[in-house]
Structures are given as C-alpha cells and as structure tokens.
Amino acid sequence: MRGSEVKKLNESAREIARSRAPAWRGRRVWLAGISAVALTAMGTDAALAADADADAGTLQELIVTGSRAKPRTVLESPVPVDAFSADDIAGVSVTDTQDLLKTLVPSYTLTRQPISDGATFIRPASLRGLPSDKTLLLVNSKRRHRAALVATGGSGVQAQDASQIPAGALKSVEVLRDGAGAQYGSDAIAGVINFILKDDPESGSLSVQAGQYYVHDGETVIVSGDKGIHLGENGFAHISFEYTTEQPTSRNGPFCNRNIPNQNAGFCVPLFSSETTGPGTAYTANYAQTVDYDHLFQKVPQKWGQPEGEATRVFLNTGYKLPVGELYAFGNYGHSRQKEDFNYRNPVDVGASTNNLDDYVRMANGQLFRANAIFPLGFTPQYIGKITDYSAVGGYKGDVGPFGFDLSARYGYDELSYDLNDTVNFSLGEKSPTNFHQGDLRSDEWALNADFTYALSGFTPQPIDVAFGVEYRKEGYKIVAGDVPSYIAGPYAQQDPYDFCTNETDITQRTLRPTAPQNAGIVCNSATQVIDGRTFTNPVYAILGVGSNGAPGFTPDYAGRLTRNSKAAYIDASTDLTDRLFVQAALRVEDFSDFGSTVDYKVAGRFKINDIFAVRGSVGTGFRAPTTGQNFTTIVSTVVNNGQPVAQGLFPATNPVAKFLGAQPLKPEESTNFSFGMTAEPLPGMTLSIDAYYIEIKDMFYAITPITVTPAVQAALIAANVPGANTIGQVNFFQNAFDAQVQGVDVVGTYVADWGNGQTTNFSLAFNWNLQVVDKVKVVVDTTGTTRRFFDGEYVYDFKHSDPRWRGTLTAVHKMGDLSGLARVGVYGPYKNMFSATNPVIQKWDPEVFVDLEGNWDVSDNTRLTLGVRNVFDNHPDPDKIGESATNGRIYRSDASVDWQGGYYYARINYTF
C-alpha cells in the first residue's frame, strides 16, 4: 500500500471520524503535558488512520515505522510502536526534543550533565536502558546523520542529536521499541525513532512562550512558528522555525570541600580568609593584600545546573507530484551556542591540586612570577560550545505497475566548536592569554538509497508485501586543531627554561651561570626555596601545566580526518497468512570498510485471539559498528577525583599509550533481541499493550575505568609525544569492555471517557520496568605485565543500578468547550549508586513523584492562551550523602536521570492561521 492508497485510506478514516459522535481517536496516546511550541495547526494529511472498528468506534493511527513494505496501525503492529500526533507533541512544554521524548516515552531517559565538557551541550540519553547510539533516529523515514560529539566517558557515545529537530516541525513521532537492525542497519539495537515532518500546504502558526524556575533562574523564551504554501497545483513547501534562549540555573550549596563523607579535605571559600591549615598563617597574611575576601565569599564559584544557551533551528519539507511519482526534498539548518562553568580553580594549593596556582617561576629577567597573579581569587573556566548542523535529503518516489520505488540521496553535517575563556595556559606564564579556541569537531555523512516494494501474489492467501533495497553510505570525522596558545608547551613546561643554572646531575652542585641575572635571588643548588616564610618548589625548576587549563586545545598531531564507507542490501517481507495471523521476516547484509561484514535477521508475528486480545512477538539480531569519531578522538580534559581536579587523557584504542596499557582494536557490538507481548481493546475507547523484552549485547562498548598515571605510564605518554605528558594524572580509552543483558516490560494504556455533556477526558498510562546485567568483563595483561580489568566493581554496580528501576506516567486531558486542562503524574522508581570499588559505600534513592498541570483557554478560533507548571510541588531527589558528587558546592547527583532543577512555571500564547 503506497502513495495514493494511503491518502485515500486517511481520507476515509477522517470521514468515519466526522460521522461519529464523540469519535475516540484510538492510539492518540494523550501522553502529553506542556507544549514546547504549541503548533496546533495539523497538516491536512495528518496520519490519522485506517482500520476503523464499527463496534468500538475507534480510529487507529497508521504507522510506517517497523514495516518497510506496508503501513500498519499501532495495535496491529507485530512489535511495539508508539505513535504521537502533533497534538501530543504540542502538549509538552520543553525547549529540547530530547526532553519531549523523555516526557512521552517512559523507557527513554535523559540526564542533565553540568560541567561535563560536550555532554553538557549534547546530553546523553537512553532507550530501554541502552545508550543513545543504540537507538537509530530517522526523519521522514531517512537515517539522520550523527552529531560531532564523542562523549569522553561512560559509553562514549557519538549519536544522532534529536535536539536539532524542533518540535514545531513535527507532524508526528513514531517510536519503535524493538531491535530493528535487519531492517534499518547499524545502531538500531534498542529501537528506532522516526520524526515525520509537517507537510500541510496551507496551515501556519506562531507561538511565544516564557517561563522560569521557582527560584527565579533559568528564564526561558521560546518563539516558534510554521507555515505551509502551495507550489503550483501539485506541490507544497512547509517551513518551520524555532528560536530559544535559556538562562543558566544554579543548584548550589556553599563551595566548601570540608566534612564531606569519603572525601579528602579541600579548599573552602568561607574559611579562606581565616584558614590556618594548608597554606599556613604566613601565606594567608601575605595574600591578604591582594585578595578581596568579601568578593570571594559572595560569588558562586561555579554553577551546577543548565547552561546558558541560545539556539535557532529551521526545517523545510517539500514535495511535488509528477505524472508518475513525486519529487521530494527536506532539510534543516541549526545553530546554537551554550556556555557552561567548569570546576573552580581555587587560589591556593591544598595538597592534591594540579592547578599550578600556588607555584612561582622565574621570568626571563629572573624576577618571580606567580600563576595566581592573573586570577588572584582563583578562576572558573567558561566552556563555550557552538553547534552548527545542517542536512539535505532529496528523492523521487512513486509506483510503476506493481512496483513501488524510492530513490534518494542525502547529506548531513554537524560541527561542534569549542572556546574556553577565563582560564590560562600556565606554561606560558605571564604571557598567557585568558581566552582560547580549543578546536572543532566535525562529523559528516552522505548516502545513496534505492528502496523498492512489491506485492507478490499467488503464494499465500493474501499478497506478500515485499520491501527490498540497497544503500551506500560514507561517514567522515575530522578534528581541527585549536589556536596555538591553547595547546603549546610554553617555556615553563620544562625546568630552568632560560638556562639560569648549570646542569650538573647532582642538584646541590649546580651554580648560577654568569649570563643569568645576578641580583634576582635565584637559587640553583636546591629543589626548594623559601619565599615569604613558606617553602615552595624552587621557581627555577617548577614545571607548569601545558595547554588551556580545563581542556587543552586539539593539537596538530591529533588533528586530521578519518573516513569509512559501508554498503548494505536488505529484504523485508510480510503478509497475513490468515485473518488472525500476521507474519514478518527481514534480512540485511552490511559491509563496513573498517569492520568487515555482518548479516542480521528478524522474524516477527501477531496472532489475533479474538476481537479483544492479540499476542505478538519477535526475535532478531543487531549490530553497531564503532564510529569514526570513537576510533579517532584524542582529548585531554579535567575531571574531579576525590574532590580535586585532575587532567585525564582519552586516547584511541590504537594509540601507543592505550596499546601500552593493554587496549585491543575495537570490534562491533552484536545483539540478539527477543520480545513478546499482548494487545487488547477490552472496552470501547480503551487500548492496552504489554510487551516484555530481553536484549543480549556482546562486546559492549565503554570507556574503561580510568588508569592512574604511574612513572611507567608517564614514560609511555612522553614516548608518544603527548603534550603535557608530565601533568596528565589519568588515562582512559574506549574498549569492548564487557557483555551485557537488558530485560524489561513496557505497558501502555489509553482510555477516553465521554461524559455526555460535551466534555471528554483522555487518560493514558505508560510504564517501563528495566533491568541491566553486566557479564564477562574483559581482563587483559598490559605491556608491563599488569592485569587490568577494564570495568571495575563500581562501574559494574552503577551500570546496573544508577538509573531508576522503573518509571511511569499517568496523564489526563479534560476538554470542556473552550477550556481544557492537563494533569500528569510522573513516578521514578528507586535507584542506587556506589562511591568506588575500593570504598563500596552505597546510597539508595527512594521513588520520586512529579506533578505537572496545564490549563488552556481558546480565546478565539485562532488564539489559545496557556498557563502551566512543571513539578508543581517543587520536588527534588535526595542530596548526595556518600560524597561521590557532593564536592565544589554540588548538592544533587548531577548525572541522574531524575530531574533536580525544581518547579518551573510558564505562559504561552499560540496563534494559528
């Protein structure tokens, strides 16, 4: 069934809906909440759908995801698919499509990760407990290109970025919650999310929303709109735009790293002026002349919350019908800028710091220079990420006799450009700038596809709907070097840079050279020197850190471009063997230039027991090849270890440093998916689906537990010419670290109550229970003979327990004339977290309940006013009690998927035309 047939089916469905008094709109899963854009004008071909049940008076939505040969309805699908209409999308008041998915799909989780490098700008997400690079994103059923970010920790994802797709551009969203590697190729292990763009040639809308959190921060403004136009008599164009601006939030306590469980004592802002331990009284007295204590006490050294941001995103969708077939094209452009705080660099050394703020060096004239002379109050580097994203897809589709065809080409590009301000390159000393360009990450992808369908008759009672096709795809990843001061090793990256002292092996025998300044107080024959009553490393021999502090720039040595290509062929066949039994089978062969070939299969079926109940199930295999970015990325960033910042280097598995530590070449992840479920329509206006799943993943991809740099590791870093090798404290790299299993249950139910007086209430319930298991952790022996377990006990425990075990939402939308209201209750189940493998203290969080409310008033046929509140009761999860996260003023576990920002209220006006 294609083209004109689908359109006729949609038109027929609308006629049925109009002819029935209160027609219940089936699987419109009012799983909504509060709109990001409220673009309530629907496309004239909104995929309502077919399969009207005369007794139940229901109308099921037609879906195209999950069966490449023929559209089916949600309840008739052999695998679980959620279909969300433009009304559902318009009912979620968020600025990011990632948050939209989190609200609509309980098994889709999302974290807010402040002070987490690029992961702050492109947030990690998961479906069914698996990282976001194991869920494939489609736009208009075409594969979406990847983002440029490679996360430097955890699962190290380089995934597609759903936030680049504005909610206002969407006609519907279809979420396939089942493995689909045999149908769609690499990455579709957990499922597939298909974003269908608006295609109405006439309607338009404009929406403005403003809101803020209860504590009067995080002010957000969203301006969005869309408009369709006719292209002659046979074509259309629909353009959508979205502009957002967000102010930062800060959920902080006092910046005081004292009396924190399981942590070493560190710097404490409130105690700095009277501190007598650590720096000492004499040092404090010396500093009293230059430090404005009152200013230091009043400032928030670093913010824990959402970053400051601004984004503009545009999507265009077009089509033009020819005598045979249709030409189509769509694409997007997006640009965003966000700024986050890095960890505060305190103005003194308290024992474990690598900030170099406490060190003196000798300048070329022999005079003393102290690193904290640039920032005497300490400093908080400001990390700025600028994302540029664009794509173009074009094709020709139609029907020739019994064949359907779709020939297409696409290109996608994503760039993440980094700047780091308010910091220093310590090795440059007094000549260091304070603003740096760290470099750029660029990911691009182009592909050619030829897809066909054919209805094969004569072998089964009903025709066999066959889909088959081929694909060629080329992916590239490029690292562009930063500006020279961001990575260069300045004079103070080595001892005695100006050759003041002789170089005898025995330091006590060294003397001042005649060419050196003779009256500057230079000491050559000692590793230390007393200055202002305190003992320091001798300034002649002090070595300062290389690169912009916080995130050194990308060096030319690690810049460059890596590409690969892949070729694939697939076949997908399905048919109704009887009036009750539907079966489907798919097979895909894919060959990667860097990883070889894979063959994946899937079989699925649905059996209708009676007019109320049906059972369904599937089994299939999947595949995810490590990306070009994951094979190429080298980056040094700052992490917090035991309350203190430490420079951590991430290297490719093929890098000499990683190989020295036992790294093996990366392999693809391979999966096997099983699902079994039931669907029911027990009452008129009611639907229910329950689906259980079990996913086995071999060679799960992860960043290893960081390895502390020892003298042997440092020697390997130096031998590999790693910039700043002497200042890197930890090393990690990506590996196929372990095997894993994920199992769970999804429940989705809807019910429409018609009160008989013009009022209706739409109820929806969605629930997910998920369990992750780690198995067969890889153990290797490195070059030094050390046995290394790439995934230690803490990583294993947190992988299994750090996300809520279950999550559910209950939503009610009540309509009464020009007024409507929404109430949603979201519940997160318990979760746990371990401090460390050597100190396995555990914190458990109890279930949390969040309530959202929204009210709408249709002032006229074209204008709607909305007031709403997210998290009405200002609920927060418990603060950190074991000390793993409670450093540098942080209160909550900031990488948790349970929201910790608090209550938020907003107002919106929407105009349709």
Short mmCIF file of N, CA, C and O in Angstrom, two decimals, residues 651-738:
data_model
loop_
_atom_site.label_atom_id
_atom_site.label_comp_id
_atom_site.label_asym_id
_atom_site.label_seq_id
_atom_site.Cartn_x
_atom_site.Cartn_y
_atom_site.Cartn_z
N PHE A 651 42.41 8.47 24.76
CA PHE A 651 43.18 8.15 23.57
C PHE A 651 42.47 7.07 22.76
O PHE A 651 41.76 6.23 23.32
N PRO A 652 42.66 7.04 21.43
CA PRO A 652 42.11 5.94 20.65
C PRO A 652 42.72 4.61 21.08
O PRO A 652 43.85 4.56 21.58
N ALA A 653 41.98 3.53 20.84
CA ALA A 653 42.49 2.22 21.22
C ALA A 653 43.77 1.86 20.48
O ALA A 653 44.54 1.01 20.93
N THR A 654 43.99 2.49 19.33
CA THR A 654 45.19 2.20 18.54
C THR A 654 46.37 3.09 18.90
O THR A 654 47.46 2.93 18.35
N ASN A 655 46.17 4.05 19.81
CA ASN A 655 47.25 4.94 20.22
C ASN A 655 48.31 4.16 20.99
O ASN A 655 47.97 3.25 21.76
N PRO A 656 49.61 4.48 20.83
CA PRO A 656 50.65 3.75 21.56
C PRO A 656 50.44 3.72 23.07
O PRO A 656 50.76 2.73 23.72
N VAL A 657 49.90 4.82 23.65
CA VAL A 657 49.66 4.85 25.09
C VAL A 657 48.61 3.81 25.47
O VAL A 657 48.77 3.04 26.42
N ALA A 658 47.49 3.78 24.72
CA ALA A 658 46.44 2.81 25.01
C ALA A 658 46.94 1.39 24.80
O ALA A 658 46.67 0.49 25.62
N LYS A 659 47.68 1.13 23.73
CA LYS A 659 48.22 -0.20 23.49
C LYS A 659 49.19 -0.61 24.58
O LYS A 659 49.24 -1.78 24.99
N PHE A 660 49.96 0.33 25.09
CA PHE A 660 50.88 0.06 26.19
C PHE A 660 50.11 -0.45 27.42
O PHE A 660 50.60 -1.30 28.18
N LEU A 661 48.88 0.06 27.59
CA LEU A 661 48.07 -0.30 28.76
C LEU A 661 47.12 -1.47 28.48
O LEU A 661 46.27 -1.78 29.29
N GLY A 662 47.29 -2.13 27.33
CA GLY A 662 46.53 -3.34 27.06
C GLY A 662 45.34 -3.17 26.16
O GLY A 662 44.55 -4.12 26.00
N ALA A 663 45.16 -2.01 25.53
CA ALA A 663 43.99 -1.80 24.66
C ALA A 663 44.04 -2.73 23.46
O ALA A 663 45.10 -3.00 22.90
N GLN A 664 42.85 -3.19 23.06
CA GLN A 664 42.70 -4.04 21.89
C GLN A 664 41.94 -3.26 20.82
O GLN A 664 41.15 -2.36 21.13
N PRO A 665 42.16 -3.56 19.53
CA PRO A 665 41.39 -2.88 18.48
C PRO A 665 39.89 -3.05 18.71
O PRO A 665 39.42 -4.10 19.15
N LEU A 666 39.13 -2.00 18.43
CA LEU A 666 37.70 -2.02 18.68
C LEU A 666 36.98 -2.97 17.73
O LEU A 666 37.35 -3.10 16.57
N LYS A 667 35.94 -3.61 18.25
CA LYS A 667 35.10 -4.51 17.47
C LYS A 667 33.66 -4.01 17.50
O LYS A 667 33.27 -3.26 18.41
N PRO A 668 32.84 -4.42 16.56
CA PRO A 668 31.42 -4.05 16.60
C PRO A 668 30.70 -4.71 17.79
O PRO A 668 31.11 -5.78 18.26
N GLU A 669 29.68 -4.05 18.26
CA GLU A 669 28.76 -4.66 19.23
C GLU A 669 27.73 -5.49 18.46
O GLU A 669 27.23 -5.05 17.42
N GLU A 670 27.43 -6.65 18.98
CA GLU A 670 26.44 -7.52 18.35
C GLU A 670 25.35 -7.84 19.36
O GLU A 670 25.63 -8.07 20.54
N SER A 671 24.11 -7.84 18.90
CA SER A 671 22.98 -8.03 19.82
C SER A 671 22.01 -9.07 19.30
O SER A 671 21.93 -9.33 18.10
N THR A 672 21.27 -9.65 20.24
CA THR A 672 20.12 -10.51 19.93
C THR A 672 18.95 -10.01 20.75
O THR A 672 19.07 -9.85 21.97
N ASN A 673 17.83 -9.74 20.08
CA ASN A 673 16.65 -9.17 20.73
C ASN A 673 15.50 -10.17 20.71
O ASN A 673 15.22 -10.79 19.69
N PHE A 674 14.83 -10.30 21.87
CA PHE A 674 13.62 -11.10 21.97
C PHE A 674 12.52 -10.22 22.55
O PHE A 674 12.76 -9.46 23.49
N SER A 675 11.32 -10.33 22.02
CA SER A 675 10.19 -9.61 22.61
C SER A 675 8.93 -10.46 22.51
O SER A 675 8.78 -11.25 21.57
N PHE A 676 8.06 -10.28 23.48
CA PHE A 676 6.77 -10.97 23.48
C PHE A 676 5.77 -10.09 24.20
O PHE A 676 6.07 -9.52 25.26
N GLY A 677 4.58 -9.95 23.61
CA GLY A 677 3.60 -9.09 24.24
C GLY A 677 2.19 -9.38 23.82
O GLY A 677 1.91 -10.30 23.04
N MET A 678 1.28 -8.57 24.33
CA MET A 678 -0.13 -8.71 24.01
C MET A 678 -0.74 -7.32 23.85
O MET A 678 -0.26 -6.34 24.41
N THR A 679 -1.78 -7.25 23.02
CA THR A 679 -2.55 -6.03 22.86
C THR A 679 -4.02 -6.34 23.11
O THR A 679 -4.47 -7.48 22.93
N ALA A 680 -4.75 -5.33 23.55
CA ALA A 680 -6.16 -5.55 23.85
C ALA A 680 -6.95 -4.28 23.67
O ALA A 680 -6.43 -3.17 23.83
N GLU A 681 -8.22 -4.44 23.30
CA GLU A 681 -9.21 -3.37 23.28
C GLU A 681 -10.40 -3.86 24.10
O GLU A 681 -11.44 -4.22 23.55
N PRO A 682 -10.25 -3.91 25.42
CA PRO A 682 -11.27 -4.54 26.27
C PRO A 682 -12.59 -3.79 26.33
O PRO A 682 -13.63 -4.40 26.58
N LEU A 683 -12.56 -2.47 26.09
CA LEU A 683 -13.78 -1.66 26.15
C LEU A 683 -13.75 -0.66 24.99
O LEU A 683 -12.67 -0.31 24.50
N PRO A 684 -14.90 -0.17 24.58
CA PRO A 684 -14.90 0.90 23.59
C PRO A 684 -14.10 2.09 24.11
O PRO A 684 -14.26 2.53 25.25
N GLY A 685 -13.18 2.59 23.31
CA GLY A 685 -12.38 3.73 23.72
C GLY A 685 -11.19 3.37 24.58
O GLY A 685 -10.52 4.26 25.09
N MET A 686 -10.89 2.09 24.75
CA MET A 686 -9.77 1.68 25.60
C MET A 686 -8.82 0.78 24.82
O MET A 686 -9.25 -0.09 24.07
N THR A 687 -7.51 1.03 24.97
CA THR A 687 -6.49 0.16 24.40
C THR A 687 -5.46 -0.16 25.46
O THR A 687 -5.23 0.63 26.39
N LEU A 688 -4.82 -1.31 25.31
CA LEU A 688 -3.81 -1.74 26.28
C LEU A 688 -2.77 -2.58 25.54
O LEU A 688 -3.13 -3.44 24.72
N SER A 689 -1.51 -2.34 25.82
CA SER A 689 -0.44 -3.19 25.30
C SER A 689 0.57 -3.45 26.41
O SER A 689 0.89 -2.56 27.19
N ILE A 690 1.04 -4.70 26.47
CA ILE A 690 2.07 -5.11 27.43
C ILE A 690 3.12 -5.88 26.63
O ILE A 690 2.80 -6.87 25.98
N ASP A 691 4.37 -5.42 26.70
CA ASP A 691 5.43 -6.05 25.93
C ASP A 691 6.65 -6.27 26.81
O ASP A 691 7.16 -5.33 27.44
N ALA A 692 7.13 -7.51 26.84
CA ALA A 692 8.36 -7.86 27.55
C ALA A 692 9.49 -7.98 26.53
O ALA A 692 9.27 -8.39 25.38
N TYR A 693 10.71 -7.64 26.95
CA TYR A 693 11.85 -7.71 26.04
C TYR A 693 13.08 -8.23 26.77
O TYR A 693 13.22 -8.12 27.99
N TYR A 694 13.97 -8.82 25.99
CA TYR A 694 15.25 -9.32 26.50
C TYR A 694 16.29 -9.08 25.42
O TYR A 694 16.12 -9.52 24.27
N ILE A 695 17.36 -8.35 25.75
CA ILE A 695 18.38 -7.97 24.77
C ILE A 695 19.74 -8.45 25.27
O ILE A 695 20.14 -8.10 26.40
N GLU A 696 20.42 -9.22 24.48
CA GLU A 696 21.78 -9.64 24.78
C GLU A 696 22.73 -8.84 23.89
O GLU A 696 22.52 -8.74 22.68
N ILE A 697 23.76 -8.26 24.49
CA ILE A 697 24.75 -7.50 23.73
C ILE A 697 26.13 -8.06 24.00
O ILE A 697 26.57 -8.15 25.17
N LYS A 698 26.82 -8.44 22.96
CA LYS A 698 28.17 -8.95 23.06
C LYS A 698 29.16 -7.83 22.73
O LYS A 698 28.95 -7.06 21.81
N ASP A 699 30.23 -7.74 23.52
CA ASP A 699 31.29 -6.74 23.30
C ASP A 699 30.75 -5.32 23.46
O ASP A 699 30.98 -4.45 22.61
N MET A 700 30.05 -5.08 24.56
CA MET A 700 29.51 -3.75 24.87
C MET A 700 30.64 -2.72 24.89
O MET A 700 31.70 -2.94 25.46
N PHE A 701 30.39 -1.59 24.29
CA PHE A 701 31.37 -0.52 24.11
C PHE A 701 31.32 0.44 25.29
O PHE A 701 30.25 0.90 25.67
N TYR A 702 32.49 0.76 25.88
CA TYR A 702 32.50 1.65 27.04
C TYR A 702 33.89 2.25 27.21
O TYR A 702 34.90 1.68 26.75
N ALA A 703 33.96 3.41 27.87
CA ALA A 703 35.24 3.95 28.31
C ALA A 703 35.66 3.17 29.55
O ALA A 703 34.87 2.98 30.46
N ILE A 704 36.91 2.73 29.58
CA ILE A 704 37.37 1.90 30.68
C ILE A 704 37.44 2.72 31.97
O ILE A 704 37.41 3.94 31.96
N THR A 705 37.54 2.01 33.09
CA THR A 705 37.82 2.67 34.36
C THR A 705 39.15 3.41 34.23
O THR A 705 40.16 2.81 33.83
N PRO A 706 39.20 4.72 34.51
CA PRO A 706 40.44 5.48 34.32
C PRO A 706 41.63 4.85 35.05
O PRO A 706 41.49 4.36 36.18
N ILE A 707 42.78 4.87 34.40
CA ILE A 707 44.02 4.31 34.94
C ILE A 707 44.88 5.45 35.47
O ILE A 707 45.18 6.41 34.74
N THR A 708 45.28 5.35 36.73
CA THR A 708 46.13 6.37 37.33
C THR A 708 47.51 6.32 36.70
O THR A 708 48.09 5.25 36.50
N VAL A 709 48.04 7.49 36.39
CA VAL A 709 49.35 7.57 35.74
C VAL A 709 50.45 7.27 36.75
O VAL A 709 50.59 7.94 37.78
N THR A 710 51.21 6.23 36.47
CA THR A 710 52.39 5.85 37.25
C THR A 710 53.63 6.31 36.48
O THR A 710 53.53 6.75 35.32
N PRO A 711 54.82 6.21 37.07
CA PRO A 711 56.03 6.57 36.30
C PRO A 711 56.14 5.82 34.98
O PRO A 711 56.57 6.38 33.97
N ALA A 712 55.75 4.53 34.96
CA ALA A 712 55.83 3.76 33.72
C ALA A 712 54.84 4.29 32.69
O ALA A 712 55.15 4.40 31.50
N VAL A 713 53.62 4.64 33.14
CA VAL A 713 52.62 5.19 32.21
C VAL A 713 53.07 6.56 31.72
O VAL A 713 52.94 6.89 30.54
N GLN A 714 53.62 7.36 32.61
CA GLN A 714 54.10 8.68 32.20
C GLN A 714 55.21 8.57 31.16
O GLN A 714 55.27 9.35 30.20
N ALA A 715 56.07 7.58 31.33
CA ALA A 715 57.13 7.37 30.34
C ALA A 715 56.53 7.03 28.98
O ALA A 715 57.03 7.47 27.94
N ALA A 716 55.44 6.23 28.98
CA ALA A 716 54.78 5.90 27.73
C ALA A 716 54.15 7.14 27.11
O ALA A 716 54.16 7.31 25.88
N LEU A 717 53.57 8.02 27.93
CA LEU A 717 52.99 9.26 27.43
C LEU A 717 54.06 10.14 26.79
O LEU A 717 53.87 10.71 25.71
N ILE A 718 55.22 10.24 27.46
CA ILE A 718 56.30 11.05 26.92
C ILE A 718 56.83 10.46 25.63
O ILE A 718 57.07 11.17 24.64
N ALA A 719 56.97 9.13 25.59
CA ALA A 719 57.46 8.47 24.38
C ALA A 719 56.52 8.67 23.21
O ALA A 719 56.95 8.69 22.05
N ALA A 720 55.23 8.80 23.49
CA ALA A 720 54.23 9.01 22.43
C ALA A 720 54.07 10.48 22.07
O ALA A 720 53.17 10.85 21.31
N ASN A 721 54.94 11.34 22.67
CA ASN A 721 54.91 12.79 22.38
C ASN A 721 53.58 13.42 22.72
O ASN A 721 53.08 14.30 22.01
N VAL A 722 52.96 12.97 23.82
CA VAL A 722 51.71 13.56 24.26
C VAL A 722 51.99 14.91 24.91
O VAL A 722 52.77 14.97 25.86
N PRO A 723 51.41 15.99 24.42
CA PRO A 723 51.65 17.30 25.03
C PRO A 723 51.24 17.30 26.50
O PRO A 723 50.19 16.79 26.87
N GLY A 724 52.09 17.89 27.34
CA GLY A 724 51.79 17.98 28.76
C GLY A 724 51.77 16.63 29.45
O GLY A 724 51.05 16.45 30.43
N ALA A 725 52.56 15.67 28.94
CA ALA A 725 52.54 14.31 29.49
C ALA A 725 52.82 14.30 30.98
O ALA A 725 52.29 13.47 31.72
N ASN A 726 53.63 15.23 31.44
CA ASN A 726 54.00 15.23 32.86
C ASN A 726 52.91 15.77 33.76
O ASN A 726 53.03 15.72 34.99
N THR A 727 51.80 16.31 33.18
CA THR A 727 50.72 16.84 34.00
C THR A 727 49.45 16.01 33.91
O THR A 727 48.46 16.34 34.56
N ILE A 728 49.43 14.96 33.09
CA ILE A 728 48.25 14.10 32.97
C ILE A 728 48.22 13.12 34.13
O ILE A 728 49.20 12.40 34.37
N GLY A 729 47.12 13.10 34.86
CA GLY A 729 47.01 12.26 36.05
C GLY A 729 46.29 10.95 35.83
O GLY A 729 46.47 10.00 36.60
N GLN A 730 45.44 10.88 34.77
CA GLN A 730 44.69 9.66 34.49
C GLN A 730 44.62 9.45 32.98
O GLN A 730 44.67 10.41 32.21
N VAL A 731 44.47 8.18 32.59
CA VAL A 731 44.36 7.81 31.19
C VAL A 731 43.17 6.88 31.03
O VAL A 731 42.95 6.00 31.86
N ASN A 732 42.39 7.08 29.98
CA ASN A 732 41.38 6.07 29.63
C ASN A 732 41.21 5.99 28.12
O ASN A 732 41.74 6.81 27.37
N PHE A 733 40.51 4.99 27.68
CA PHE A 733 40.29 4.76 26.25
C PHE A 733 39.06 3.88 26.11
O PHE A 733 38.58 3.27 27.07
N PHE A 734 38.52 3.83 24.89
CA PHE A 734 37.33 3.03 24.63
C PHE A 734 37.72 1.59 24.36
O PHE A 734 38.73 1.31 23.71
N GLN A 735 36.87 0.67 24.84
CA GLN A 735 37.08 -0.75 24.62
C GLN A 735 35.75 -1.48 24.53
O GLN A 735 34.72 -0.97 25.00
N ASN A 736 35.78 -2.65 23.92
CA ASN A 736 34.66 -3.58 24.06
C ASN A 736 34.84 -4.23 25.41
O ASN A 736 35.50 -5.26 25.54
N ALA A 737 34.27 -3.60 26.44
CA ALA A 737 34.67 -3.88 27.81
C ALA A 737 33.97 -5.08 28.44
O ALA A 737 34.50 -5.70 29.36
N PHE A 738 32.75 -5.41 28.00
CA PHE A 738 32.00 -6.47 28.67
C PHE A 738 30.82 -6.90 27.81
O PHE A 738 30.49 -6.27 26.81
#
